[in-house]
Tab-separated table of C-alpha atoms in Angstrom:
chain	number	residue	atom	x	y	z
A	1	MET	CA	-2.695	-0.787	-89.069
A	2	ASP	CA	-2.618	-1.272	-85.310
A	3	LEU	CA	0.742	-2.949	-86.692
A	4	ALA	CA	1.120	0.013	-88.848
A	5	LEU	CA	0.246	1.970	-85.790
A	6	PHE	CA	2.552	-0.715	-83.685
A	7	THR	CA	6.035	-0.251	-86.219
A	8	LEU	CA	5.076	3.944	-85.947
A	9	MET	CA	5.451	3.762	-82.356
A	10	LEU	CA	9.111	1.277	-82.173
A	11	ALA	CA	10.372	3.915	-85.527
A	12	LEU	CA	9.905	6.918	-82.943
A	13	ALA	CA	11.204	5.824	-79.870
A	14	PHE	CA	14.184	5.185	-82.372
A	15	ALA	CA	14.321	8.506	-84.258
A	16	ASN	CA	14.659	9.438	-79.483
A	17	GLY	CA	17.074	6.854	-79.574
A	18	THR	CA	19.885	8.999	-82.135
A	19	ASN	CA	18.502	12.268	-80.510
A	20	ASP	CA	19.057	11.887	-76.707
A	21	VAL	CA	21.106	9.979	-75.317
A	22	SER	CA	23.243	12.917	-76.493
A	23	LYS	CA	21.604	14.479	-73.635
A	24	ALA	CA	23.331	12.549	-69.918
A	25	ILE	CA	26.784	11.368	-72.063
A	26	ALA	CA	27.992	14.839	-73.708
A	27	THR	CA	29.915	15.944	-69.349
A	28	LEU	CA	31.511	12.576	-69.803
A	29	VAL	CA	32.849	12.845	-73.309
A	30	GLY	CA	33.054	17.656	-73.620
A	31	SER	CA	35.031	16.562	-69.628
A	32	GLY	CA	37.368	14.549	-70.892
A	33	VAL	CA	36.415	11.411	-69.211
A	34	THR	CA	36.124	9.061	-72.101
A	35	ASN	CA	35.355	8.748	-75.481
A	36	TYR	CA	32.127	9.303	-77.819
A	37	SER	CA	32.491	4.931	-78.044
A	38	THR	CA	32.056	3.947	-74.323
A	39	ALA	CA	29.757	7.153	-72.980
A	40	ILE	CA	27.358	6.306	-76.602
A	41	ARG	CA	27.237	2.661	-75.022
A	42	TRP	CA	27.253	3.615	-71.340
A	43	GLY	CA	23.917	5.957	-72.104
A	44	THR	CA	22.485	3.171	-73.721
A	45	ALA	CA	22.321	0.841	-71.741
A	46	TRP	CA	21.197	2.788	-68.913
A	47	THR	CA	18.723	4.393	-70.971
A	48	ALA	CA	17.793	1.057	-71.855
A	49	VAL	CA	17.616	0.228	-68.200
A	50	GLY	CA	15.062	2.890	-67.646
A	51	ALA	CA	12.652	2.785	-70.134
A	52	GLY	CA	12.328	-0.208	-68.775
A	53	LEU	CA	11.278	1.071	-65.152
A	54	SER	CA	9.051	3.257	-66.507
A	55	ALA	CA	6.368	0.753	-67.221
A	56	LEU	CA	6.261	0.373	-63.700
A	57	VAL	CA	6.411	3.599	-61.835
A	58	ALA	CA	5.655	6.336	-64.539
A	59	THR	CA	1.652	5.627	-65.377
A	60	ALA	CA	1.024	9.085	-64.567
A	61	MET	CA	3.212	9.901	-67.873
A	62	VAL	CA	1.071	7.680	-70.344
A	63	ASN	CA	-2.506	9.325	-68.676
A	64	THR	CA	-1.092	13.002	-69.266
A	65	PHE	CA	0.044	11.851	-72.927
A	66	SER	CA	-2.992	9.507	-73.296
A	67	THR	CA	-6.128	11.315	-72.255
A	68	GLY	CA	-7.850	13.876	-71.413
A	69	LEU	CA	-6.650	16.196	-75.012
A	70	VAL	CA	-9.262	15.613	-77.459
A	71	GLN	CA	-13.179	16.929	-76.399
A	72	PRO	CA	-14.424	13.596	-74.538
A	73	ASP	CA	-17.741	13.528	-77.275
A	74	ARG	CA	-15.094	13.302	-79.641
A	75	SER	CA	-13.906	9.992	-80.867
A	76	ILE	CA	-10.314	9.429	-81.569
A	77	PRO	CA	-9.781	7.850	-85.274
A	78	LEU	CA	-6.766	5.020	-85.759
A	79	ALA	CA	-5.625	7.408	-88.775
A	80	PHE	CA	-4.998	10.678	-85.835
A	81	ALA	CA	-2.114	8.917	-84.292
A	82	LEU	CA	-0.903	7.333	-86.939
A	83	ALA	CA	-0.195	10.976	-87.398
A	84	VAL	CA	0.529	12.125	-84.850
A	85	LEU	CA	3.848	9.402	-85.011
A	86	SER	CA	4.747	10.049	-87.656
A	87	GLY	CA	4.682	14.271	-87.669
A	88	ALA	CA	6.604	13.573	-84.295
A	89	MET	CA	9.346	10.997	-85.697
A	90	ALA	CA	10.307	12.757	-89.201
A	91	TRP	CA	11.416	15.941	-87.269
A	92	VAL	CA	13.121	14.545	-84.580
A	93	LEU	CA	15.365	11.868	-87.074
A	94	LEU	CA	16.148	15.284	-89.368
A	95	ALA	CA	17.186	17.374	-86.168
A	96	SER	CA	19.098	14.409	-85.311
A	97	ARG	CA	21.267	14.386	-89.212
A	98	THR	CA	21.609	17.252	-88.620
A	99	GLY	CA	23.430	17.198	-84.886
A	100	LEU	CA	20.188	19.174	-83.551
A	101	PRO	CA	19.463	18.414	-79.944
A	102	VAL	CA	15.221	19.044	-80.051
A	103	SER	CA	12.995	17.329	-77.735
A	104	THR	CA	11.035	14.485	-78.718
A	105	THR	CA	8.698	15.443	-76.070
A	106	HIS	CA	7.671	18.676	-77.850
A	107	ALA	CA	7.593	16.987	-81.444
A	108	LEU	CA	4.952	15.291	-80.047
A	109	THR	CA	3.107	18.484	-78.851
A	110	GLY	CA	3.488	20.084	-81.606
A	111	ALA	CA	2.378	16.753	-83.812
A	112	ILE	CA	-1.209	16.409	-81.175
A	113	MET	CA	-1.660	19.620	-82.611
A	114	GLY	CA	-1.289	18.815	-85.775
A	115	ALA	CA	-2.935	16.297	-86.021
A	116	GLY	CA	-5.880	17.239	-83.896
A	117	LEU	CA	-6.565	20.427	-85.716
A	118	MET	CA	-7.066	18.681	-88.695
A	119	ALA	CA	-8.431	15.395	-87.578
A	120	PHE	CA	-11.261	17.532	-84.935
A	121	GLY	CA	-11.598	21.342	-86.091
A	122	GLN	CA	-10.293	23.737	-83.259
A	123	GLU	CA	-12.586	23.103	-80.541
A	124	GLY	CA	-12.586	19.041	-80.525
A	125	LEU	CA	-8.984	19.805	-78.933
A	126	MET	CA	-8.649	20.044	-75.037
A	127	TRP	CA	-6.407	23.606	-75.074
A	128	PRO	CA	-6.255	24.166	-71.456
A	129	ALA	CA	-5.513	20.527	-70.867
A	130	LEU	CA	-2.790	20.985	-73.194
A	131	ALA	CA	-1.741	24.098	-72.246
A	132	LYS	CA	-1.912	23.601	-68.015
A	133	LYS	CA	-1.048	19.520	-68.800
A	134	ILE	CA	2.070	19.696	-71.682
A	135	ALA	CA	3.196	23.315	-72.766
A	136	LEU	CA	3.835	24.556	-69.018
A	137	PRO	CA	5.821	22.612	-67.954
A	138	LEU	CA	8.282	22.178	-71.060
A	139	LEU	CA	8.352	26.249	-70.931
A	140	LEU	CA	9.257	26.340	-66.961
A	141	SER	CA	11.361	23.550	-67.182
A	142	PRO	CA	14.683	25.372	-68.877
A	143	LEU	CA	14.665	28.109	-66.540
A	144	LEU	CA	14.726	25.782	-63.785
A	145	ALA	CA	16.990	24.724	-64.394
A	146	PHE	CA	19.823	26.619	-65.450
A	147	THR	CA	18.384	27.699	-62.755
A	148	VAL	CA	19.380	25.270	-60.780
A	149	ALA	CA	22.267	24.129	-62.816
A	150	ILE	CA	24.397	27.467	-60.920
A	151	ILE	CA	23.319	26.998	-57.542
A	152	VAL	CA	24.391	23.867	-57.853
A	153	HIS	CA	27.106	23.784	-59.615
A	154	PRO	CA	28.949	25.830	-56.845
A	155	LEU	CA	28.200	23.261	-54.357
A	156	ILE	CA	29.221	20.269	-55.365
A	157	ARG	CA	32.981	22.216	-56.594
A	158	ALA	CA	33.599	22.671	-53.094
A	159	LEU	CA	33.462	18.984	-52.273
A	160	ALA	CA	35.131	17.433	-55.186
A	161	ASN	CA	37.874	20.270	-53.992
A	162	ARG	CA	37.935	18.450	-51.085
A	163	TRP	CA	38.015	14.435	-52.794
A	164	GLU	CA	40.219	16.404	-55.515
A	165	GLY	CA	43.053	13.702	-55.093
A	166	HIS	CA	41.460	10.523	-52.451
A	167	CYS	CA	40.193	7.478	-53.910
A	168	LEU	CA	39.219	4.508	-51.663
A	169	CYS	CA	40.615	1.460	-52.475
A	170	LEU	CA	38.713	-1.672	-51.796
A	171	MET	CA	41.173	-4.223	-51.271
A	172	PRO	CA	39.725	-8.008	-50.982
A	173	ALA	CA	42.714	-9.854	-50.203
A	174	ALA	CA	43.196	-7.962	-47.397
A	175	ARG	CA	38.813	-7.443	-47.252
A	176	ALA	CA	39.551	-4.332	-46.097
A	177	LEU	CA	38.472	-0.176	-47.015
A	178	VAL	CA	41.036	2.010	-47.524
A	179	THR	CA	41.432	5.560	-48.250
A	180	ILE	CA	44.394	7.404	-50.174
A	181	ASP	CA	44.708	11.624	-49.483
A	182	ALA	CA	46.387	13.241	-52.714
A	183	GLN	CA	49.524	12.874	-50.989
A	184	GLY	CA	49.357	8.994	-51.091
A	185	MET	CA	48.950	8.632	-47.141
A	186	THR	CA	46.358	5.417	-46.546
A	187	ARG	CA	43.993	5.576	-43.288
A	188	THR	CA	41.734	2.279	-43.403
A	189	LEU	CA	38.547	2.661	-43.020
A	190	PHE	CA	36.836	-1.061	-42.258
A	191	GLN	CA	38.487	-4.291	-41.695
A	192	THR	CA	37.124	-8.096	-41.316
A	193	ALA	CA	39.142	-9.981	-38.048
A	194	GLY	CA	38.746	-13.396	-39.201
A	195	PRO	CA	39.065	-14.790	-41.974
A	196	GLY	CA	35.425	-15.180	-44.333
A	197	GLN	CA	34.632	-13.779	-47.962
A	198	PRO	CA	36.391	-10.303	-49.240
A	199	VAL	CA	34.391	-7.350	-49.149
A	200	LEU	CA	34.707	-7.189	-52.942
A	201	ALA	CA	34.665	-10.038	-55.804
A	202	VAL	CA	37.000	-9.140	-58.696
A	203	PRO	CA	39.275	-6.262	-57.951
A	204	SER	CA	41.281	-4.087	-59.811
A	205	GLN	CA	44.502	-2.061	-58.705
A	206	CYS	CA	44.878	1.005	-56.967
A	207	ASP	CA	47.178	2.727	-59.588
A	208	ARG	CA	47.925	6.233	-56.600
A	209	ALA	CA	48.778	4.506	-53.801
A	210	GLY	CA	49.462	0.696	-55.614
A	211	LEU	CA	46.804	-1.383	-53.586
A	212	LYS	CA	45.390	-3.921	-55.098
A	213	GLY	CA	41.023	-3.066	-55.518
A	214	LEU	CA	38.615	-1.057	-57.082
A	215	VAL	CA	39.162	2.311	-56.648
A	216	VAL	CA	36.519	5.626	-56.170
A	217	GLY	CA	37.249	8.947	-57.088
A	218	LEU	CA	35.254	12.212	-59.225
A	219	ASP	CA	35.683	9.091	-62.694
A	220	SER	CA	33.531	6.648	-60.432
A	221	ILE	CA	30.761	9.935	-59.483
A	222	HIS	CA	30.916	11.398	-62.495
A	223	TRP	CA	30.388	7.749	-64.139
A	224	ILE	CA	27.480	7.473	-62.526
A	225	SER	CA	26.069	10.331	-62.080
A	226	SER	CA	25.772	9.964	-66.123
A	227	GLY	CA	24.291	6.676	-65.549
A	228	LEU	CA	21.513	8.472	-62.751
A	229	ALA	CA	20.346	11.245	-65.905
A	230	SER	CA	20.227	8.218	-68.337
A	231	LEU	CA	18.086	6.249	-66.556
A	232	ALA	CA	16.508	8.379	-65.622
A	233	ARG	CA	15.403	9.891	-70.105
A	234	GLY	CA	14.811	6.639	-69.928
A	235	THR	CA	11.948	6.592	-67.527
A	236	ASN	CA	10.802	9.754	-68.925
A	237	ASP	CA	10.333	9.109	-72.533
A	238	ALA	CA	9.483	5.508	-72.895
A	239	PRO	CA	5.991	5.390	-71.477
A	240	LYS	CA	5.061	9.494	-73.130
A	241	ILE	CA	5.433	7.002	-76.870
A	242	VAL	CA	4.094	3.857	-75.492
A	243	ALA	CA	0.984	6.464	-74.436
A	244	MET	CA	0.036	7.396	-78.469
A	245	LEU	CA	-1.208	3.582	-78.591
A	246	LEU	CA	-3.510	3.959	-76.484
A	247	LEU	CA	-4.665	7.283	-78.153
A	248	GLY	CA	-4.741	4.979	-81.444
A	249	GLN	CA	-7.055	2.836	-78.674
A	250	ALA	CA	-5.138	0.171	-80.408
A	251	LEU	CA	-3.590	-0.604	-76.007
A	252	ALA	CA	-6.771	0.221	-74.089
A	253	LEU	CA	-5.501	-2.060	-71.532
A	254	PRO	CA	-4.876	-1.899	-67.488
A	255	ALA	CA	-1.277	-1.073	-66.161
A	256	ASP	CA	-0.247	-5.120	-65.824
A	257	SER	CA	-1.378	-6.518	-69.153
A	258	PRO	CA	0.812	-8.314	-71.024
A	259	LEU	CA	0.345	-6.601	-74.355
A	260	ARG	CA	1.022	-2.852	-72.743
A	261	MET	CA	3.634	-4.658	-71.436
A	262	ALA	CA	5.525	-5.963	-74.866
A	263	ALA	CA	5.099	-2.537	-76.287
A	264	PHE	CA	7.553	-0.816	-73.208
A	265	ALA	CA	9.803	-3.553	-74.059
A	266	GLY	CA	9.589	-2.790	-77.451
A	267	VAL	CA	9.993	0.828	-76.912
A	268	THR	CA	12.521	-0.210	-74.797
A	269	LEU	CA	14.875	-1.759	-77.633
A	270	ALA	CA	14.046	0.552	-80.140
A	271	MET	CA	15.797	2.941	-78.148
A	272	GLY	CA	18.382	0.904	-77.490
A	273	PHE	CA	18.885	0.244	-81.165
A	274	GLY	CA	18.675	4.436	-81.161
A	275	SER	CA	21.076	5.242	-78.923
A	276	TYR	CA	23.683	3.153	-80.204
A	277	TRP	CA	23.203	3.047	-84.050
A	278	GLY	CA	22.958	7.528	-84.069
A	279	GLY	CA	24.075	9.146	-81.294
A	280	LEU	CA	26.941	10.041	-81.722
A	281	ARG	CA	25.736	14.070	-83.589
A	282	VAL	CA	24.251	15.188	-81.284
A	283	THR	CA	26.675	14.007	-78.594
A	284	GLN	CA	29.183	16.369	-80.705
A	285	VAL	CA	27.738	19.032	-80.843
A	286	LEU	CA	26.572	19.025	-76.579
A	287	ALA	CA	30.273	17.765	-76.028
A	288	GLU	CA	32.303	19.611	-77.924
A	289	LYS	CA	30.605	22.799	-78.831
A	290	VAL	CA	28.351	24.447	-76.614
A	291	THR	CA	31.066	25.210	-73.436
A	292	ARG	CA	34.221	22.935	-72.653
A	293	MET	CA	33.878	21.221	-69.032
A	294	ASN	CA	36.043	19.760	-66.457
A	295	HIS	CA	34.667	16.490	-64.169
A	296	VAL	CA	32.955	19.336	-61.357
A	297	GLU	CA	30.738	21.396	-64.292
A	298	GLY	CA	29.962	17.883	-65.483
A	299	LEU	CA	29.295	16.250	-62.468
A	300	SER	CA	26.097	19.374	-61.960
A	301	ALA	CA	25.019	19.594	-65.530
A	302	ASN	CA	23.587	15.552	-64.526
A	303	LEU	CA	22.753	15.869	-61.257
A	304	THR	CA	20.083	18.677	-62.161
A	305	THR	CA	18.915	16.241	-65.351
A	306	SER	CA	18.489	12.887	-63.561
A	307	SER	CA	17.321	14.577	-60.590
A	308	LEU	CA	14.874	17.294	-62.045
A	309	VAL	CA	13.582	14.819	-64.495
A	310	MET	CA	13.788	11.701	-62.758
A	311	ILE	CA	11.078	13.739	-59.583
A	312	SER	CA	9.070	15.309	-63.025
A	313	ALA	CA	8.517	11.600	-64.907
A	314	MET	CA	7.524	10.091	-61.345
A	315	LEU	CA	5.621	12.802	-61.345
A	316	GLY	CA	4.023	12.653	-64.953
A	317	LEU	CA	4.984	16.069	-65.566
A	318	PRO	CA	5.865	16.234	-69.238
A	319	VAL	CA	9.520	18.705	-69.456
A	320	SER	CA	11.903	17.485	-72.089
A	321	THR	CA	15.512	15.764	-71.715
A	322	THR	CA	16.850	18.214	-73.970
A	323	HIS	CA	15.915	21.049	-72.274
A	324	VAL	CA	16.494	20.380	-68.892
A	325	SER	CA	20.436	19.800	-69.443
A	326	SER	CA	21.178	21.791	-72.260
A	327	SER	CA	20.047	24.433	-70.020
A	328	SER	CA	22.282	23.561	-67.269
A	329	ILE	CA	25.464	23.073	-69.746
A	330	ILE	CA	25.010	26.433	-70.901
A	331	GLY	CA	23.811	27.850	-66.932
A	332	ILE	CA	27.481	25.782	-65.568
A	333	GLY	CA	29.445	27.218	-68.348
A	334	LEU	CA	28.181	31.181	-67.706
A	335	LEU	CA	30.318	30.963	-64.515
A	336	ASN	CA	33.024	30.603	-66.497
A	337	GLY	CA	32.046	34.038	-68.039
A	338	ILE	CA	29.946	35.177	-70.951
A	339	GLN	CA	33.197	34.664	-73.197
A	340	ALA	CA	32.873	30.996	-72.081
A	341	VAL	CA	29.576	29.720	-73.615
A	342	ARG	CA	29.787	28.919	-77.456
A	343	TRP	CA	26.525	31.718	-78.287
A	344	THR	CA	26.256	30.632	-82.241
A	345	THR	CA	25.713	27.483	-80.696
A	346	VAL	CA	23.274	28.064	-78.386
A	347	ARG	CA	21.318	30.571	-81.211
A	348	ASP	CA	20.636	27.385	-83.434
A	349	MET	CA	19.117	25.528	-80.546
A	350	VAL	CA	16.875	27.528	-79.105
A	351	LEU	CA	15.762	28.519	-82.942
A	352	ALA	CA	15.297	24.323	-82.794
A	353	TRP	CA	13.335	23.963	-79.917
A	354	ILE	CA	11.361	27.425	-81.600
A	355	VAL	CA	10.440	25.589	-84.324
A	356	THR	CA	10.237	22.053	-83.455
A	357	ILE	CA	6.786	22.578	-83.203
A	358	PRO	CA	4.859	23.684	-85.519
A	359	ALA	CA	7.628	21.722	-87.224
A	360	ALA	CA	6.563	18.569	-86.210
A	361	ALA	CA	2.111	19.752	-86.805
A	362	LEU	CA	3.440	20.841	-90.282
A	363	LEU	CA	4.550	17.146	-90.787
A	364	ALA	CA	1.518	15.296	-88.552
A	365	CYS	CA	-0.988	17.418	-90.703
A	366	PHE	CA	0.540	16.194	-94.430
A	367	ALA	CA	1.254	12.423	-92.581
A	368	TYR	CA	-3.101	12.582	-91.366
A	369	LEU	CA	-3.721	13.369	-94.687
A	370	LEU	CA	-1.738	10.744	-96.554
A	371	ILE	CA	-3.311	8.471	-94.486
A	372	THR	CA	-6.235	9.386	-94.674
A	373	HIS	CA	-5.902	9.255	-98.044
A	374	LEU	CA	-4.643	6.432	-98.963
A	375	SER	CA	-6.853	4.080	-95.854
């Protein structure tokens, strides 16, 4: 059964990748920076980095989902953790298949409630702890992301307007850093005085002024913000999934245990595979069917998402990357007017958010009955 628990943990990580990789890369496609294939590869790589990093920095999130949710006098059966993983995984995979961006965190919460009611009854779960540790941050995160995006976007837009048409060019041959404005005028910011190593070892073409070097412009900043959002997403989600092993008492080991590190490594790989092979459908919805985005709007959405999700992961607050990212995109779309947002898509997304907890709970109930009947 321990093997079954580990396998289901990897299956949930795969399902998470199929749905959540979109949240950080949709702006790249929606604003025309790149195509779907490249964006998904980029998001997959940084998601894996974040998931691996979470083993070191997100122990608070592991504790949030693995302790204090069941009354201390209750013995936790392995079937409970198996049912939680099964219910959450089934719902997230179903949503990914239909292109709906849903929350793995919400799915886990619903599955814990459903399986907990079957395993312990209503008195067995610590409802105040569930509300304070999980439900409250999940409810507040969309409103917070919506507000932050509306506040931050005008500031980023003002900075971007000043940056538009400019680029930095790192010139290895000349060992110099040159800035180029919209009229093609150049100014040397830095140059080494004598022979030695070049400023950068790998040159590329600075097209704007015909200089040899590495260009840093709005495109580059947008790529970086997307990578940061993907990294934050991996850091936020991986520990929640690993916590299910602790919930099932299969991996009650110290944070530096090789087996626990192996669990994080397995989740990292599974999330990466899910992101790469199954992330297209939900990415299409967020990139094309919510609102049109330009460079600056995509950058604002990514910066809002990455900052809020990373801070929450470090503090052990289980916010939903889905809700944060989607709410940021909606908030920025509203700045262009109500008609700029495709409300039918938003309606479907909100309905999916509302349905996620009861749907995952019902699936976990069914899984618990099936597992206890077969064992």
